Coordinates of N, CA, C and O and ligand atoms in Angstrom, one line a residue:
M97 N -4.1 58.5 -159.7 CA -5.0 57.6 -160.3 C -5.0 56.3 -159.7 O -3.8 55.7 -159.6
P98 N -6.1 55.8 -159.2 CA -6.1 54.7 -158.4 C -5.7 53.3 -159.1 O -6.2 53.2 -160.1
G99 N -5.0 52.6 -158.5 CA -4.6 51.3 -159.2 C -3.9 51.4 -160.4 O -3.4 50.3 -161.0
R100 N -3.1 52.6 -160.6 CA -2.5 52.6 -161.9 C -0.9 52.4 -161.5 O -0.6 52.9 -160.5
T101 N -0.2 51.7 -162.3 CA 1.1 51.2 -162.1 C 2.1 51.9 -163.2 O 1.6 52.2 -164.4
D102 N 3.2 52.0 -162.8 CA 4.2 52.4 -163.9 C 4.8 51.3 -164.8 O 5.5 50.5 -164.2
F103 N 4.6 51.4 -166.1 CA 5.1 50.6 -167.0 C 4.9 49.1 -166.5 O 6.0 48.3 -166.2
S104 N 3.7 48.5 -166.1 CA 3.4 47.3 -165.6 C 3.6 46.3 -166.7 O 3.3 46.6 -168.0
D105 N 3.9 45.0 -166.5 CA 3.5 44.0 -167.4 C 2.2 43.8 -167.6 O 1.4 43.9 -166.7
P106 N 1.6 44.0 -168.7 CA 0.2 44.0 -169.3 C -0.7 42.8 -168.4 O -1.8 43.1 -168.0
W107 N -0.1 41.7 -168.3 CA -1.0 40.5 -167.7 C -1.3 41.0 -166.2 O -2.0 40.2 -165.6
K108 N -0.4 41.8 -165.4 CA -0.6 41.9 -164.2 C -1.6 43.0 -163.9 O -2.2 43.1 -162.8
A109 N -2.0 43.7 -165.1 CA -3.1 45.1 -164.8 C -4.4 44.4 -165.3 O -5.5 45.2 -165.0
I110 N -4.6 43.3 -165.8 CA -5.8 42.8 -166.3 C -6.6 42.3 -165.1 O -6.3 41.4 -164.6
R111 N -7.9 42.9 -164.9 CA -8.7 42.6 -163.7 C -10.0 42.0 -164.1 O -10.6 41.2 -163.3
F112 N -10.3 42.3 -165.4 CA -11.8 41.9 -165.9 C -11.4 41.1 -167.1 O -10.6 41.4 -167.9
C113 N -12.3 40.1 -167.4 CA -12.1 39.3 -168.6 C -12.4 40.2 -169.9 O -13.5 40.8 -169.9
P114 N -11.6 40.1 -170.9 CA -11.8 40.9 -172.0 C -12.9 40.4 -172.9 O -13.4 41.0 -173.9
G115 N -13.4 39.1 -172.6 CA -14.3 38.5 -173.4 C -15.7 38.7 -172.8 O -16.5 39.1 -173.5
C116 N -15.9 38.5 -171.6 CA -17.3 38.7 -171.0 C -17.4 39.6 -170.0 O -18.4 40.0 -169.5
G117 N -16.2 40.2 -169.4 CA -16.4 41.4 -168.6 C -16.4 40.8 -166.9 O -16.6 41.7 -166.2
A118 N -16.2 39.5 -166.8 CA -16.4 39.0 -165.5 C -15.0 39.3 -164.7 O -14.0 39.6 -165.3
K119 N -15.4 39.5 -163.4 CA -14.4 39.7 -162.3 C -13.5 38.5 -162.1 O -13.9 37.5 -162.4
G120 N -12.3 38.7 -161.7 CA -11.6 37.5 -161.0 C -11.0 36.6 -162.1 O -10.9 35.6 -162.0
I121 N -10.3 37.3 -163.1 CA -9.8 36.6 -164.2 C -8.5 36.1 -163.5 O -7.8 36.8 -162.7
T122 N -7.8 35.0 -163.9 CA -6.7 34.2 -163.3 C -5.5 34.5 -164.4 O -5.6 34.4 -165.5
V123 N -4.4 35.1 -163.6 CA -3.3 35.4 -164.5 C -2.3 34.0 -164.2 O -2.1 33.7 -163.2
R124 N -2.0 33.3 -165.3 CA -1.1 32.2 -165.3 C 0.2 32.3 -165.3 O 0.7 33.3 -165.8
A125 N 0.9 31.2 -165.0 CA 2.4 31.2 -165.0 C 3.1 31.4 -166.4 O 4.1 32.0 -166.5
D126 N 2.1 31.1 -167.5 CA 2.8 31.5 -168.7 C 2.6 32.8 -169.3 O 2.5 33.0 -170.7
R127 N 2.1 33.7 -168.7 CA 1.7 35.3 -168.9 C 0.5 35.0 -169.8 O 0.5 36.0 -170.5
S128 N -0.5 34.4 -169.5 CA -1.7 34.4 -170.0 C -2.9 34.8 -169.0 O -2.4 34.5 -167.9
V129 N -3.9 35.2 -169.5 CA -5.0 35.3 -168.6 C -6.1 34.5 -168.9 O -6.5 34.6 -170.1
K130 N -6.9 33.8 -168.0 CA -7.9 33.0 -168.4 C -9.3 33.3 -167.5 O -9.0 33.2 -166.4
C131 N -10.2 33.3 -168.2 CA -11.5 33.6 -167.4 C -12.2 32.1 -167.1 O -12.4 31.4 -168.1
G132 N -12.5 32.1 -165.9 CA -13.2 30.9 -165.5 C -14.7 30.8 -165.8 O -15.4 29.7 -165.7
R133 N -15.3 31.9 -166.3 CA -16.6 31.9 -166.5 C -16.9 31.5 -168.1 O -17.8 30.6 -168.4
C134 N -16.2 32.3 -168.8 CA -16.4 32.1 -170.4 C -15.3 31.3 -171.1 O -15.6 30.9 -172.2
G135 N -14.2 31.1 -170.5 CA -13.1 30.3 -171.0 C -12.1 31.2 -171.9 O -11.3 30.7 -172.5
Y136 N -12.2 32.4 -172.0 CA -11.5 33.4 -172.8 C -10.1 32.9 -172.2 O -9.9 33.4 -171.1
H137 N -9.2 33.1 -173.0 CA -7.8 32.6 -172.7 C -7.0 33.5 -173.7 O -6.7 33.2 -174.7
L138 N -6.3 34.6 -173.0 CA -5.7 35.7 -173.8 C -4.1 35.4 -173.5 O -3.6 35.4 -172.4
H139 N -3.3 35.1 -174.6 CA -1.9 35.1 -174.3 C -1.2 36.2 -174.6 O -1.3 36.9 -175.7
L140 N -0.4 37.0 -173.9 CA 0.3 38.0 -174.1 C 1.8 37.7 -174.5 O 2.5 37.8 -173.6
N141 N 2.0 37.5 -175.7 CA 3.1 37.2 -176.3 C 4.1 38.2 -176.5 O 3.6 39.5 -176.6
V142 N 5.5 37.8 -176.6 CA 6.3 38.8 -177.1 C 6.2 39.4 -178.4 O 5.6 38.4 -179.3
A143 N 6.2 40.6 -178.6 CA 6.1 41.2 -180.0 C 7.5 41.1 -180.8 O 8.3 41.5 -180.2
A144 N 7.2 40.9 -182.1 CA 8.4 40.9 -182.9 C 8.7 42.2 -183.4 O 7.8 43.1 -183.7
A145 N 9.9 42.8 -183.4 CA 10.3 44.1 -183.9 C 11.5 43.9 -184.8 O 12.1 43.0 -184.7
V146 N 11.8 44.9 -185.5 CA 13.0 44.9 -186.5 C 14.0 46.1 -186.2 O 13.3 47.2 -185.8
A147 N 15.1 45.9 -186.5 CA 16.1 47.2 -186.3 C 17.2 47.1 -187.6 O 17.6 46.0 -187.9
G148 N 17.4 48.1 -188.2 CA 18.3 48.2 -189.5 C 19.6 49.0 -189.1 O 19.6 50.0 -188.5
L149 N 20.6 48.2 -189.3 CA 22.0 48.9 -189.1 C 22.6 49.3 -190.5 O 23.1 48.3 -191.3
I150 N 22.4 50.4 -190.9 CA 22.6 50.9 -192.1 C 24.1 51.7 -192.2 O 24.3 52.4 -191.3
E151 N 24.9 51.4 -193.1 CA 26.3 51.9 -193.2 C 26.4 52.7 -194.6 O 25.9 52.3 -195.4
D152 N 26.9 53.7 -194.4 CA 27.4 54.5 -195.7 C 28.6 54.0 -196.4 O 29.2 53.1 -195.8
E153 N 29.1 54.6 -197.3 CA 30.1 54.2 -198.1 C 31.4 53.9 -197.4 O 32.3 53.3 -197.6
S154 N 31.6 55.1 -196.2 CA 32.8 55.0 -195.5 C 32.6 54.5 -194.2 O 33.3 54.3 -193.2
G155 N 31.7 53.4 -194.1 CA 31.3 52.7 -192.9 C 30.7 53.4 -191.7 O 30.9 52.8 -190.6
R156 N 30.2 54.5 -191.9 CA 29.6 55.0 -190.9 C 28.2 54.5 -190.6 O 27.5 54.1 -191.7
I157 N 27.8 54.6 -189.4 CA 26.3 53.9 -189.0 C 25.5 55.0 -189.0 O 25.7 56.1 -188.3
L158 N 24.2 54.8 -189.4 CA 23.2 55.7 -189.3 C 22.3 55.5 -188.0 O 21.7 54.4 -187.7
L159 N 22.3 56.5 -187.1 CA 21.3 56.5 -186.1 C 20.4 57.6 -186.2 O 20.6 58.5 -186.7
T160 N 19.1 57.2 -185.6 CA 18.0 58.3 -185.7 C 17.9 58.8 -184.2 O 18.5 58.3 -183.3
I161 N 17.3 59.9 -184.2 CA 17.0 60.8 -183.2 C 15.5 60.7 -182.8 O 15.0 61.1 -183.6
R162 N 15.2 60.1 -181.9 CA 13.7 59.8 -181.4 C 13.0 61.2 -181.0 O 13.5 62.0 -180.4
A163 N 11.9 61.5 -181.8 CA 11.1 62.5 -181.6 C 10.1 62.4 -180.5 O 9.6 63.5 -180.0
A164 N 9.8 61.3 -180.0 CA 8.7 61.2 -179.1 C 9.0 59.9 -178.0 O 9.9 59.3 -178.3
E165 N 8.3 60.0 -177.0 CA 8.6 59.0 -176.0 C 8.1 57.9 -176.5 O 7.2 57.6 -177.4
P166 N 8.7 56.5 -176.0 CA 9.7 56.5 -175.0 C 11.0 57.0 -175.6 O 11.2 56.8 -176.9
M167 N 11.9 57.3 -174.7 CA 13.3 57.6 -175.1 C 13.4 58.8 -175.9 O 14.2 58.7 -177.1
K168 N 12.6 59.8 -175.9 CA 12.5 61.0 -176.6 C 13.9 61.6 -176.6 O 14.6 61.8 -175.5
G169 N 14.5 62.0 -177.8 CA 15.6 62.7 -177.7 C 17.0 61.8 -177.8 O 18.1 62.3 -178.2
M170 N 16.7 60.5 -177.6 CA 17.7 59.5 -177.6 C 18.1 58.9 -179.0 O 17.3 59.1 -179.8
L171 N 19.3 58.2 -179.0 CA 19.6 57.7 -180.6 C 18.8 56.3 -180.6 O 18.8 55.7 -179.6
D172 N 18.8 56.0 -181.8 CA 17.9 54.7 -182.2 C 18.5 54.2 -183.4 O 19.1 54.9 -184.3
L173 N 18.1 53.1 -183.8 CA 18.2 52.5 -185.1 C 16.9 52.6 -185.8 O 15.9 52.5 -185.2
P174 N 16.7 52.8 -187.0 CA 15.6 52.8 -187.9 C 14.9 51.4 -187.7 O 15.6 50.3 -187.5
G175 N 13.7 51.5 -187.4 CA 12.9 50.0 -187.3 C 11.6 50.2 -186.6 O 11.2 51.4 -186.5
G176 N 11.0 49.0 -186.1 CA 9.7 49.3 -185.4 C 9.0 47.8 -185.4 O 9.8 46.8 -185.6
F177 N 7.8 47.8 -185.0 CA 7.1 46.6 -184.7 C 6.7 46.0 -186.1 O 6.5 46.7 -187.2
V178 N 6.7 44.7 -186.1 CA 6.4 43.8 -187.3 C 4.7 43.6 -187.2 O 4.3 43.5 -186.3
D179 N 4.3 44.0 -188.4 CA 2.7 44.0 -188.6 C 2.4 42.5 -188.6 O 3.3 41.6 -189.2
P180 N 1.0 42.2 -188.2 CA 0.7 41.0 -188.5 C 0.7 40.5 -189.8 O 0.4 41.2 -190.9
G181 N 1.3 39.3 -190.2 CA 1.3 38.8 -191.6 C 2.5 39.2 -192.3 O 2.8 38.8 -193.4
E182 N 3.3 40.0 -191.7 CA 4.3 40.6 -192.4 C 5.8 39.9 -191.9 O 6.1 39.4 -190.9
A183 N 6.7 39.8 -193.0 CA 7.9 39.1 -192.8 C 8.7 40.1 -192.2 O 8.7 41.5 -192.3
A184 N 9.7 39.8 -191.4 CA 10.7 40.8 -190.8 C 11.4 41.7 -191.6 O 11.6 42.8 -191.5
E185 N 11.7 41.1 -192.7 CA 12.4 41.9 -193.9 C 11.5 42.8 -194.5 O 12.0 44.0 -194.7
E186 N 10.3 42.5 -194.7 CA 9.4 43.4 -195.2 C 9.1 44.6 -194.1 O 9.0 45.8 -194.6
A187 N 9.0 44.1 -193.0 CA 8.8 45.3 -191.9 C 10.1 46.2 -191.9 O 9.7 47.4 -191.8
L188 N 11.2 45.7 -192.1 CA 12.4 46.6 -192.0 C 12.4 47.4 -193.2 O 12.5 48.7 -192.9
A189 N 12.0 46.9 -194.4 CA 12.1 47.7 -195.6 C 11.0 49.0 -195.5 O 11.2 49.9 -195.7
R190 N 10.0 48.5 -194.9 CA 8.7 49.6 -194.7 C 9.2 50.6 -193.7 O 9.0 51.6 -193.9
E191 N 9.7 50.1 -192.6 CA 10.1 51.0 -191.6 C 11.1 52.1 -192.0 O 11.1 53.3 -191.7
I192 N 12.2 51.5 -192.8 CA 13.2 52.5 -193.4 C 12.5 53.5 -194.4 O 12.8 54.7 -194.4
R193 N 11.5 53.0 -195.2 CA 10.8 53.9 -196.1 C 10.0 54.9 -195.4 O 10.1 56.1 -195.7
E194 N 9.4 54.3 -194.3 CA 8.5 55.3 -193.6 C 9.2 56.4 -192.8 O 8.9 57.4 -192.7
E195 N 10.2 55.9 -192.3 CA 10.9 56.8 -191.1 C 11.9 57.7 -191.8 O 12.2 58.8 -191.6
L196 N 12.8 57.2 -192.9 CA 13.6 57.9 -193.6 C 13.6 58.4 -194.9 O 14.4 59.0 -195.6
N197 N 12.5 57.8 -195.5 CA 12.2 58.1 -196.9 C 13.3 57.5 -197.8 O 13.6 58.0 -198.8
L198 N 13.8 56.4 -197.4 CA 15.0 55.7 -198.1 C 14.6 54.4 -198.6 O 13.7 53.6 -197.9
E199 N 15.2 53.9 -199.7 CA 14.8 52.4 -200.3 C 15.9 51.6 -199.7 O 17.0 51.7 -200.1
A200 N 15.7 50.6 -198.8 CA 16.7 49.6 -198.7 C 16.7 48.5 -199.5 O 15.6 48.0 -200.0
Q201 N 17.9 48.1 -199.9 CA 18.2 46.9 -200.8 C 18.0 45.7 -199.8 O 18.7 45.4 -199.4
R202 N 16.8 44.9 -200.4 CA 16.6 43.6 -199.8 C 17.7 42.7 -199.7 O 17.9 41.8 -199.0
S203 N 18.5 42.4 -200.9 CA 19.3 41.7 -201.2 C 20.6 41.8 -200.3 O 21.4 41.1 -199.9
S204 N 20.7 43.2 -199.6 CA 21.8 43.5 -198.7 C 21.7 43.0 -197.4 O 22.5 43.2 -196.5
F205 N 20.3 42.5 -197.1 CA 20.0 42.5 -195.6 C 20.9 41.2 -195.1 O 20.7 39.9 -195.7
Q206 N 21.5 41.4 -194.0 CA 22.3 40.4 -193.3 C 21.8 40.3 -191.8 O 22.1 41.3 -191.0
Y207 N 21.4 39.1 -191.5 CA 20.9 38.9 -190.2 C 21.9 38.9 -189.1 O 23.0 38.3 -189.1
L208 N 21.8 39.7 -188.1 CA 22.8 40.0 -187.0 C 22.3 39.1 -185.8 O 23.4 38.8 -184.9
G209 N 21.1 38.8 -185.4 CA 20.7 38.2 -184.5 C 19.4 38.8 -183.8 O 18.9 39.7 -184.4
S210 N 19.0 38.4 -182.5 CA 17.7 38.7 -182.0 C 18.0 39.2 -180.7 O 18.8 38.7 -180.0
F211 N 17.4 40.4 -180.1 CA 17.8 41.1 -179.0 C 16.6 41.3 -178.2 O 15.7 42.1 -178.7
P212 N 16.3 40.8 -176.9 CA 15.1 41.0 -176.3 C 15.1 42.5 -175.7 O 16.1 43.0 -175.6
N213 N 14.0 43.0 -175.6 CA 13.7 44.6 -175.2 C 12.5 44.7 -174.3 O 11.4 43.9 -174.5
I214 N 12.5 45.8 -173.7 CA 11.3 46.3 -172.9 C 10.9 47.7 -173.5 O 11.7 48.6 -173.5
Y215 N 9.8 47.7 -174.2 CA 9.3 49.1 -174.8 C 8.1 49.6 -173.9 O 7.0 49.3 -174.0
P216 N 8.4 50.7 -173.0 CA 7.5 51.2 -172.2 C 6.7 52.2 -172.8 O 7.1 53.1 -173.4
Y217 N 5.4 52.1 -172.9 CA 4.4 52.9 -173.7 C 3.1 52.9 -173.0 O 2.5 51.7 -172.8
G218 N 2.5 54.1 -172.8 CA 1.1 54.0 -172.2 C 1.0 53.1 -170.8 O -0.1 52.4 -170.7
N219 N 2.1 53.3 -170.0 CA 2.2 52.5 -168.7 C 2.1 51.0 -168.7 O 1.8 50.3 -167.9
I220 N 2.5 50.6 -169.9 CA 2.5 49.1 -170.2 C 3.8 48.8 -170.6 O 4.6 49.5 -171.7
A221 N 4.6 47.8 -170.1 CA 5.9 47.5 -170.5 C 5.6 46.2 -171.5 O 5.6 45.1 -171.3
Y222 N 5.9 46.8 -172.8 CA 5.7 45.7 -173.9 C 7.0 45.0 -174.1 O 8.1 45.6 -173.9
R223 N 7.0 43.6 -174.0 CA 8.1 42.8 -174.1 C 8.2 42.7 -175.8 O 7.3 42.0 -176.5
T224 N 9.5 42.9 -176.3 CA 9.7 42.7 -177.7 C 10.7 41.8 -177.9 O 11.8 41.6 -177.0
L225 N 11.0 41.3 -179.2 CA 12.2 40.6 -179.6 C 12.6 41.4 -180.9 O 11.9 41.3 -181.9
D226 N 13.8 42.0 -180.9 CA 14.2 42.9 -181.9 C 15.2 42.1 -182.8 O 16.2 41.5 -182.3
L227 N 14.7 42.0 -184.1 CA 15.5 41.2 -185.0 C 16.4 42.2 -185.8 O 15.8 43.2 -186.3
A228 N 17.7 42.1 -185.7 CA 18.6 43.0 -186.2 C 19.2 42.6 -187.5 O 19.6 41.4 -187.7
Y229 N 19.3 43.7 -188.3 CA 19.9 43.2 -189.7 C 20.9 44.3 -190.2 O 20.7 45.5 -189.8
R230 N 21.9 44.1 -190.7 CA 22.8 45.0 -191.4 C 22.3 45.2 -192.8 O 21.8 44.2 -193.5
C231 N 22.1 46.4 -193.2 CA 21.5 46.6 -194.7 C 22.1 47.8 -195.2 O 22.7 48.8 -194.7
S232 N 21.9 48.0 -196.5 CA 22.4 49.0 -197.4 C 21.1 49.6 -198.0 O 20.1 49.2 -198.3
V233 N 21.3 51.1 -198.2 CA 20.1 51.9 -199.0 C 20.9 52.3 -200.4 O 22.0 52.3 -200.4
E234 N 19.9 52.4 -201.1 CA 20.4 53.2 -202.6 C 21.1 54.4 -202.5 O 22.1 54.6 -203.2
T235 N 20.6 55.3 -201.5 CA 21.2 56.7 -201.4 C 21.0 57.0 -199.9 O 20.1 56.7 -199.3
F236 N 21.7 57.9 -199.5 CA 21.6 58.5 -198.1 C 21.0 59.9 -198.2 O 20.8 60.5 -197.2
A237 N 20.6 60.3 -199.5 CA 20.1 61.7 -199.9 C 18.7 61.5 -199.3 O 17.7 61.2 -200.2
T238 N 18.4 62.0 -198.2 CA 16.9 62.2 -197.5 C 16.9 63.4 -196.6 O 17.9 63.7 -196.0
E239 N 15.9 64.2 -196.7 CA 15.6 65.2 -195.9 C 14.1 65.1 -195.3 O 13.8 66.1 -194.6
K240 N 13.5 64.2 -195.7 CA 12.1 63.9 -195.3 C 12.0 62.9 -194.5 O 12.3 61.6 -194.8
F241 N 11.9 63.2 -193.2 CA 11.8 62.2 -192.1 C 10.3 62.1 -191.7 O 9.4 63.0 -191.7
S242 N 10.0 60.9 -190.9 CA 8.8 60.9 -190.3 C 8.7 61.5 -189.1 O 9.9 62.1 -188.8
Q243 N 7.5 61.7 -188.5 CA 7.3 62.4 -187.2 C 8.0 61.7 -186.1 O 8.1 62.2 -184.8
E244 N 8.3 60.4 -186.4 CA 8.8 59.6 -185.4 C 10.4 60.1 -185.0 O 10.7 59.8 -183.8
I245 N 10.9 60.7 -185.9 CA 12.4 61.2 -185.6 C 12.6 62.6 -185.9 O 11.7 63.0 -186.8
T246 N 13.5 63.1 -185.3 CA 13.8 64.5 -185.6 C 14.9 64.6 -186.7 O 15.1 65.8 -187.0
G247 N 15.5 63.6 -187.0 CA 16.8 63.8 -187.8 C 17.6 62.4 -187.8 O 17.2 61.4 -187.0
V248 N 18.8 62.3 -188.3 CA 19.7 61.3 -188.3 C 21.0 61.8 -188.0 O 21.4 63.0 -188.4
K249 N 21.9 60.9 -187.6 CA 23.3 61.2 -187.4 C 24.2 60.1 -188.0 O 23.8 58.9 -187.6
L250 N 25.2 60.4 -188.6 CA 26.2 59.3 -188.9 C 27.4 59.2 -188.0 O 28.1 60.2 -187.8
F251 N 27.8 58.0 -187.6 CA 28.9 57.8 -186.6 C 29.9 56.7 -187.2 O 29.4 55.7 -187.6
S252 N 31.0 57.2 -187.1 CA 32.1 56.1 -187.3 C 31.9 55.1 -186.1 O 31.6 55.5 -185.0
P253 N 32.1 53.8 -186.4 CA 31.9 52.9 -185.4 C 32.5 53.0 -184.1 O 31.8 53.0 -182.9
S254 N 33.7 53.6 -184.1 CA 34.6 54.0 -182.7 C 33.9 55.1 -182.0 O 34.3 55.5 -180.9
E255 N 33.1 55.9 -182.7 CA 32.5 57.1 -182.2 C 31.2 57.0 -181.9 O 30.5 58.1 -181.2
I256 N 30.4 55.9 -181.9 CA 29.1 55.9 -181.4 C 28.9 56.1 -180.0 O 29.5 55.5 -179.1
P257 N 28.2 57.2 -179.6 CA 28.0 57.3 -178.3 C 26.9 56.4 -177.5 O 25.6 56.8 -177.6
L258 N 27.4 55.2 -177.1 CA 26.5 54.3 -176.8 C 25.5 54.8 -175.5 O 24.4 54.1 -175.4
D259 N 26.0 55.6 -174.7 CA 25.2 56.1 -173.6 C 24.2 57.0 -174.0 O 23.2 57.1 -173.1
L260 N 24.1 57.4 -175.3 CA 22.9 58.4 -175.8 C 22.0 57.4 -176.6 O 21.0 58.0 -177.2
V261 N 22.3 56.1 -176.5 CA 21.3 55.3 -177.2 C 20.3 54.8 -176.2 O 20.4 54.4 -175.0
G262 N 18.9 54.9 -176.8 CA 17.8 54.7 -175.6 C 17.6 53.4 -175.1 O 17.5 53.1 -174.0
F263 N 17.5 52.4 -176.1 CA 17.0 51.1 -175.8 C 18.1 50.2 -175.4 O 19.1 50.1 -176.1
D264 N 17.9 49.3 -174.4 CA 18.9 48.3 -174.2 C 19.3 47.4 -175.4 O 20.5 47.1 -175.8
S265 N 18.2 47.0 -176.1 CA 18.4 46.1 -177.0 C 19.2 46.8 -178.3 O 20.1 46.1 -178.9
I266 N 19.0 48.1 -178.5 CA 19.7 48.8 -179.6 C 21.2 48.9 -179.3 O 22.1 48.8 -180.2
R267 N 21.4 49.2 -178.1 CA 22.8 49.2 -177.5 C 23.6 47.8 -177.5 O 24.7 47.7 -178.0
S268 N 22.6 46.8 -177.4 CA 23.3 45.4 -177.6 C 23.5 45.1 -179.1 O 24.5 44.4 -179.3
I269 N 22.6 45.6 -179.9 CA 23.0 45.4 -181.3 C 24.3 46.1 -181.8 O 25.0 45.5 -182.4
L270 N 24.3 47.4 -181.3 CA 25.6 48.1 -181.8 C 26.9 47.4 -181.2 O 27.8 47.5 -181.8
T271 N 26.7 46.9 -179.8 CA 27.8 46.4 -179.3 C 28.3 45.2 -179.9 O 29.4 44.9 -180.4
A272 N 27.2 44.3 -180.2 CA 27.5 43.1 -181.0 C 28.1 43.3 -182.4 O 29.1 42.7 -182.9
Y273 N 27.5 44.4 -183.0 CA 28.1 44.8 -184.4 C 29.6 45.2 -184.4 O 30.4 44.7 -185.2
L274 N 29.8 46.1 -183.3 CA 31.1 46.4 -183.2 C 32.0 45.3 -182.8 O 33.3 45.4 -183.3
R275 N 31.7 44.5 -181.9 CA 32.5 43.3 -181.6 C 32.9 42.4 -183.1 O 34.0 42.0 -183.2
S276 N 31.9 42.4 -183.8 CA 32.1 41.5 -185.1 C 33.1 42.2 -186.0 O 33.5 41.5 -186.9
T277 N 33.2 43.5 -185.9 CA 33.9 44.2 -186.9 C 35.3 44.3 -186.4 O 36.0 45.0 -187.3
E278 N 35.6 44.2 -185.2 CA 36.8 44.5 -184.5 C 38.0 43.5 -185.4 O 37.8 42.6 -185.7
V279 N 39.0 44.2 -185.7 CA 40.1 43.6 -186.3 C 41.0 43.0 -185.2 O 41.4 43.7 -184.2
S280 N 41.0 41.8 -185.4 CA 42.0 41.1 -184.3 C 43.3 40.8 -184.7 O 43.9 41.1 -185.9
Ligands
ZN875 ZN1 -15.0 35.7 -169.6

């Protein structure tokens, strides 16, 4: 396909003004594109996403198995993109409900930190900032998963296979969590 690039930053691929269709749109240093004809100025900002680290009663961590690309078949944490107007905690509770059919207890949410990520999808490298939370669910009894995942696995912290985790940010979240729980 002519002109098609692999997982390009989106601001590099825009050649026509999304506002008026004019050619020769300028890519600026702040990752925005600006049209000299109509003044349309599109900022391609980092997207907010959430990830939940759920432990069972014996301290095992729940990891999901991705059903689709990107990172099909790899391990992941439950989570996803934050919708417009949504708080991160609302997004995480919603994603846990949608993916796992489980109810997360909002009072249990404990912020772990933010982790930059690149999410390759449809030949675009989306830049995200993943907000990570430790959280509890009312019960682990679920057999109904969304189509986004093929199932879940529970791992003791020392047994998490980090090389089978798909995204850099998720691996960083797990590494930070493991470091924080290390007994010194
Ligand atoms: Zn324009």
